[in-house]
Coordinates of N, CA, C and O in Angstrom, one line a residue:
M1 N 80.9 120.6 93.0 CA 81.7 119.8 93.3 C 81.3 118.3 92.8 O 81.7 117.9 91.1
G2 N 80.1 117.5 93.1 CA 79.6 116.5 92.9 C 79.0 116.1 91.5 O 78.7 115.5 91.2
G3 N 77.8 117.6 91.7 CA 77.8 117.5 90.3 C 78.5 117.7 89.0 O 78.5 117.0 87.8
W4 N 79.4 118.5 89.2 CA 80.8 118.2 88.3 C 81.2 117.6 87.5 O 81.2 116.2 86.4
C5 N 81.5 116.2 88.8 CA 82.0 115.1 88.6 C 81.2 114.1 87.9 O 81.1 113.5 87.2
A6 N 79.6 114.5 88.3 CA 79.1 113.2 87.9 C 78.6 113.7 86.1 O 78.3 112.8 85.5
A7 N 78.5 114.8 86.0 CA 79.0 115.1 84.1 C 79.8 114.7 83.9 O 79.5 114.4 82.4
L8 N 81.1 114.7 84.7 CA 82.5 114.2 83.4 C 81.7 112.5 83.5 O 82.3 112.0 82.4
R9 N 81.4 112.0 84.6 CA 80.9 110.9 84.7 C 80.6 110.4 83.0 O 80.6 108.7 82.8
G10 N 79.1 111.5 82.6 CA 78.9 110.9 81.7 C 79.3 110.8 80.6 O 78.5 110.7 79.0
L11 N 80.2 111.6 80.6 CA 81.0 112.0 78.8 C 81.6 110.7 78.7 O 82.3 109.6 78.9
R12 N 81.9 110.7 77.4 CA 82.5 109.8 76.5 C 84.1 110.0 76.6 O 84.5 111.3 76.6
D13 N 85.1 109.4 76.4 CA 86.6 109.8 76.3 C 86.9 110.4 74.9 O 86.4 110.1 73.6
G14 N 87.3 111.4 75.1 CA 87.6 112.5 74.2 C 88.2 114.1 74.8 O 87.8 113.9 75.6
E15 N 88.6 114.6 73.6 CA 89.2 116.3 73.8 C 88.1 116.6 75.0 O 88.0 117.5 75.6
E16 N 86.5 116.8 74.2 CA 85.5 117.6 75.5 C 86.2 117.2 76.3 O 86.3 117.8 77.8
K17 N 86.3 115.4 77.2 CA 86.3 115.0 78.8 C 87.4 115.4 79.0 O 87.7 116.1 80.3
A18 N 88.7 115.2 78.4 CA 90.1 115.6 78.7 C 90.2 117.3 78.8 O 90.3 117.7 80.3
D19 N 89.7 118.0 78.5 CA 89.2 119.5 78.9 C 88.9 120.1 79.9 O 89.2 120.6 80.8
A20 N 87.7 119.2 80.2 CA 86.4 119.1 81.2 C 87.6 118.6 82.4 O 87.8 119.2 83.9
F21 N 88.1 118.0 82.3 CA 88.8 117.3 83.4 C 90.4 117.7 83.7 O 90.5 118.4 84.8
K22 N 91.0 118.7 82.9 CA 92.3 119.6 82.8 C 91.4 120.7 83.9 O 92.2 121.3 85.2
G23 N 89.9 121.5 83.4 CA 89.6 122.2 84.0 C 89.0 121.8 85.6 O 89.6 122.8 87.3
L24 N 89.2 120.8 86.6 CA 88.3 119.9 87.6 C 89.4 120.2 88.3 O 89.9 120.5 89.6
L25 N 90.6 119.3 87.4 CA 92.0 119.0 88.3 C 92.9 120.6 88.3 O 93.3 120.7 89.9
R26 N 92.5 121.6 87.8 CA 93.2 122.7 88.3 C 92.7 123.9 89.7 O 93.0 123.9 90.4
V27 N 91.0 123.7 89.6 CA 90.6 123.6 90.8 C 90.5 123.3 92.0 O 91.1 123.6 93.1
V28 N 90.5 121.8 91.8 CA 90.9 120.7 92.6 C 92.2 120.6 93.7 O 92.7 121.4 94.9
L29 N 93.2 121.5 92.5 CA 95.1 121.3 93.2 C 95.1 122.9 93.4 O 95.7 123.1 94.5
A30 N 93.9 123.2 93.2 CA 94.7 125.1 93.5 C 93.4 125.3 95.2 O 93.9 126.0 95.9
N31 N 92.5 123.5 95.6 CA 92.1 124.7 96.8 C 92.2 122.7 97.0 O 91.1 122.3 97.1
P32 N 92.7 121.8 97.3 CA 93.3 120.9 97.9 C 91.9 120.7 99.0 O 92.1 119.2 99.4
A33 N 91.7 121.9 100.0 CA 90.6 121.0 100.8 C 89.4 120.0 99.9 O 88.4 119.6 100.6
I34 N 89.1 120.7 99.0 CA 88.2 119.9 97.9 C 87.9 118.3 97.8 O 87.6 117.3 98.3
V35 N 89.6 117.7 98.6 CA 89.7 116.2 98.0 C 89.3 116.0 99.1 O 88.5 114.3 99.3
Q36 N 89.1 116.4 100.4 CA 88.9 115.8 101.6 C 87.0 115.6 101.7 O 86.4 114.9 102.0
T37 N 86.8 116.3 100.9 CA 84.8 116.0 101.2 C 84.1 115.9 99.6 O 83.4 115.1 99.8
H38 N 85.1 115.3 99.0 CA 84.7 114.8 97.9 C 85.5 113.7 97.2 O 85.4 113.6 95.7
F39 N 86.0 113.5 97.8 CA 87.2 112.1 97.4 C 86.7 111.2 96.3 O 87.0 110.5 95.3
K40 N 85.2 110.9 97.2 CA 84.9 109.7 96.0 C 84.4 109.8 94.7 O 84.4 109.0 94.3
S41 N 83.6 111.2 95.0 CA 83.0 111.2 93.9 C 84.3 111.8 92.7 O 84.0 111.3 91.4
L42 N 85.5 112.4 93.3 CA 86.5 112.5 92.3 C 87.1 110.9 91.4 O 87.6 111.1 90.4
C43 N 87.5 110.2 92.5 CA 88.3 109.0 92.2 C 87.0 107.9 91.5 O 87.6 107.8 90.6
E44 N 85.4 108.1 91.3 CA 84.4 107.8 90.4 C 84.3 107.7 89.3 O 84.4 107.5 88.2
C45 N 84.7 109.5 88.9 CA 85.1 110.4 87.7 C 86.1 109.8 87.4 O 86.3 109.8 86.0
F46 N 87.1 109.6 87.9 CA 88.6 109.1 86.7 C 88.5 107.8 87.0 O 88.6 107.5 85.6
A47 N 87.6 107.5 87.3 CA 87.9 105.7 86.8 C 86.7 105.6 85.6 O 86.2 104.6 85.2
S48 N 86.6 106.7 85.4 CA 85.1 106.9 84.1 C 85.9 106.4 83.0 O 84.8 106.1 82.1
W49 N 86.7 106.6 82.9 CA 87.4 106.7 81.4 C 87.5 105.6 81.3 O 87.7 104.3 81.9
Q50 N 87.3 105.3 80.1 CA 87.0 103.7 79.3 C 88.0 103.0 79.1 O 88.7 101.8 79.3
R51 N 89.4 103.7 78.8 CA 90.4 103.1 78.1 C 91.6 103.6 79.2 O 92.4 104.4 78.9
D52 N 91.1 102.6 80.0 CA 92.2 103.0 81.3 C 92.8 101.9 82.5 O 91.7 100.5 81.6
G53 N 93.8 102.2 82.8 CA 94.0 100.8 83.5 C 95.2 101.4 84.5 O 95.1 102.5 84.9
P54 N 95.4 100.7 85.6 CA 96.2 100.6 86.3 C 97.3 101.7 85.3 O 98.2 102.3 86.5
D55 N 97.8 101.5 84.4 CA 99.0 101.6 84.0 C 98.2 103.7 83.4 O 99.4 104.5 83.1
R56 N 97.6 104.0 83.6 CA 96.7 105.2 83.3 C 96.4 105.5 81.9 O 97.0 107.2 81.4
E57 N 97.1 104.2 80.7 CA 97.6 104.9 79.8 C 96.7 106.0 78.7 O 96.8 106.7 78.3
G58 N 94.9 106.1 79.2 CA 94.0 106.9 78.9 C 94.5 108.3 79.5 O 94.2 108.8 78.7
W59 N 94.1 108.2 80.4 CA 94.7 109.4 81.3 C 96.1 110.4 80.7 O 95.9 111.8 80.3
D60 N 97.1 109.5 80.5 CA 98.3 110.2 80.1 C 98.2 110.4 78.4 O 99.0 111.4 78.1
A61 N 97.5 109.8 78.0 CA 97.2 110.3 76.4 C 96.8 111.7 76.2 O 96.7 112.5 74.9
W62 N 96.1 112.1 77.6 CA 95.7 113.3 77.1 C 96.4 114.6 78.1 O 95.8 115.4 78.7
G63 N 97.5 113.7 78.8 CA 98.0 114.9 79.8 C 97.4 114.9 80.7 O 97.5 116.0 81.7
L64 N 96.8 114.2 81.7 CA 95.8 114.4 83.1 C 96.6 113.2 84.0 O 96.3 113.6 85.3
G65 N 97.6 112.1 83.8 CA 98.1 111.5 84.4 C 98.6 112.2 85.8 O 98.2 112.0 87.0
P66 N 99.4 112.7 85.7 CA 100.2 113.4 86.7 C 99.4 113.9 87.8 O 99.4 113.7 88.9
E67 N 98.4 114.6 87.3 CA 98.0 115.8 87.8 C 96.4 114.4 88.9 O 96.1 114.5 89.9
M68 N 96.0 113.6 88.1 CA 94.9 112.6 88.8 C 95.7 112.0 89.8 O 95.2 111.9 91.2
Q69 N 96.8 111.8 89.8 CA 97.8 110.8 90.5 C 97.8 111.5 91.7 O 97.2 111.1 93.1
Q70 N 98.4 113.3 91.8 CA 98.4 114.0 92.6 C 96.9 113.9 93.6 O 97.2 114.0 94.8
V71 N 95.9 114.1 93.2 CA 94.9 114.1 93.4 C 94.7 113.2 94.8 O 93.9 113.3 95.8
V72 N 94.7 111.4 93.6 CA 94.7 110.7 94.4 C 95.8 110.6 96.1 O 95.4 109.8 96.9
T73 N 97.0 110.9 95.7 CA 97.9 110.8 96.9 C 97.1 111.9 98.1 O 97.6 111.7 98.5
L74 N 96.6 113.3 97.5 CA 95.9 114.0 98.7 C 95.1 113.1 99.0 O 94.9 113.5 100.7
G75 N 94.3 112.6 98.5 CA 93.0 111.8 99.5 C 93.6 110.7 100.4 O 93.1 110.7 101.6
V76 N 94.7 109.9 99.6 CA 94.7 108.9 101.0 C 95.5 110.0 101.9 O 95.6 109.5 102.8
Q77 N 96.4 110.7 101.6 CA 97.5 111.3 102.9 C 96.5 112.0 103.6 O 96.8 112.1 104.7
S78 N 95.2 112.4 103.5 CA 94.4 112.7 104.4 C 93.6 111.7 104.7 O 92.8 112.1 105.9
G79 N 94.1 110.8 105.0 CA 92.8 109.9 105.8 C 92.4 109.5 105.0 O 91.1 108.4 106.1
F80 N 91.8 109.5 103.7 CA 90.6 108.8 103.5 C 90.5 107.4 103.4 O 91.4 106.6 102.9
D81 N 89.5 107.0 103.7 CA 89.4 105.0 103.7 C 88.8 104.3 102.5 O 87.9 104.9 102.1
L82 N 90.0 104.0 101.7 CA 89.9 103.7 100.6 C 88.7 102.1 100.2 O 88.2 102.2 99.1
N83 N 88.5 101.8 101.3 CA 87.9 100.6 101.4 C 86.4 101.1 101.1 O 85.8 100.4 100.6
V84 N 86.1 102.7 100.8 CA 84.4 102.6 100.9 C 84.2 102.9 98.9 O 83.5 103.0 98.5
L85 N 85.4 102.6 98.3 CA 85.5 103.2 96.9 C 85.2 101.7 96.4 O 85.7 100.3 97.4
P86 N 84.4 101.4 95.6 CA 84.0 100.0 95.0 C 85.4 99.7 95.0 O 86.5 100.0 93.7
P87 N 85.8 97.8 94.4 CA 86.5 97.3 94.0 C 87.1 98.1 92.4 O 88.5 98.1 92.4
S88 N 86.6 97.8 91.6 CA 86.2 98.3 90.4 C 87.3 100.1 90.4 O 88.2 100.1 89.4
V89 N 86.5 100.7 91.0 CA 87.1 102.1 91.1 C 88.6 101.9 91.5 O 89.7 102.7 91.1
R90 N 88.9 101.4 92.8 CA 90.3 100.8 93.3 C 91.3 100.3 92.2 O 92.4 100.7 91.9
G91 N 90.9 99.5 91.6 CA 91.6 98.7 90.4 C 92.1 99.9 89.4 O 93.1 99.7 88.9
K92 N 91.1 100.4 89.1 CA 91.1 101.6 87.5 C 92.3 102.3 88.4 O 93.3 102.9 87.1
L93 N 92.3 102.8 89.3 CA 93.1 103.8 90.3 C 94.6 103.2 90.2 O 95.3 104.2 90.3
G94 N 94.7 102.1 90.6 CA 95.7 101.1 91.0 C 96.2 101.7 92.5 O 97.2 101.9 93.1
I95 N 95.3 101.6 93.0 CA 95.0 101.8 94.9 C 94.1 100.7 95.5 O 93.6 100.6 95.1

């Protein structure tokens, strides 16, 4: 999962990145236990979208906003310490 997240962080915003994110989100939502072990990597990956902010315009333009928010919510509910995330990542995710 860490390698997948690292690869996605390196992609430019666009259809290829959106399609890869859709696959990642399907895997994570089918197996929520992944969130507990890879939450930081997932959040950093989500924050890699350049045209984004707390309103999630960039994500929603590709149909990703609700699923990404669901993964963030799963992490928060599992007790993940959000303070380990850099402030820039927390800001982009609106948490």
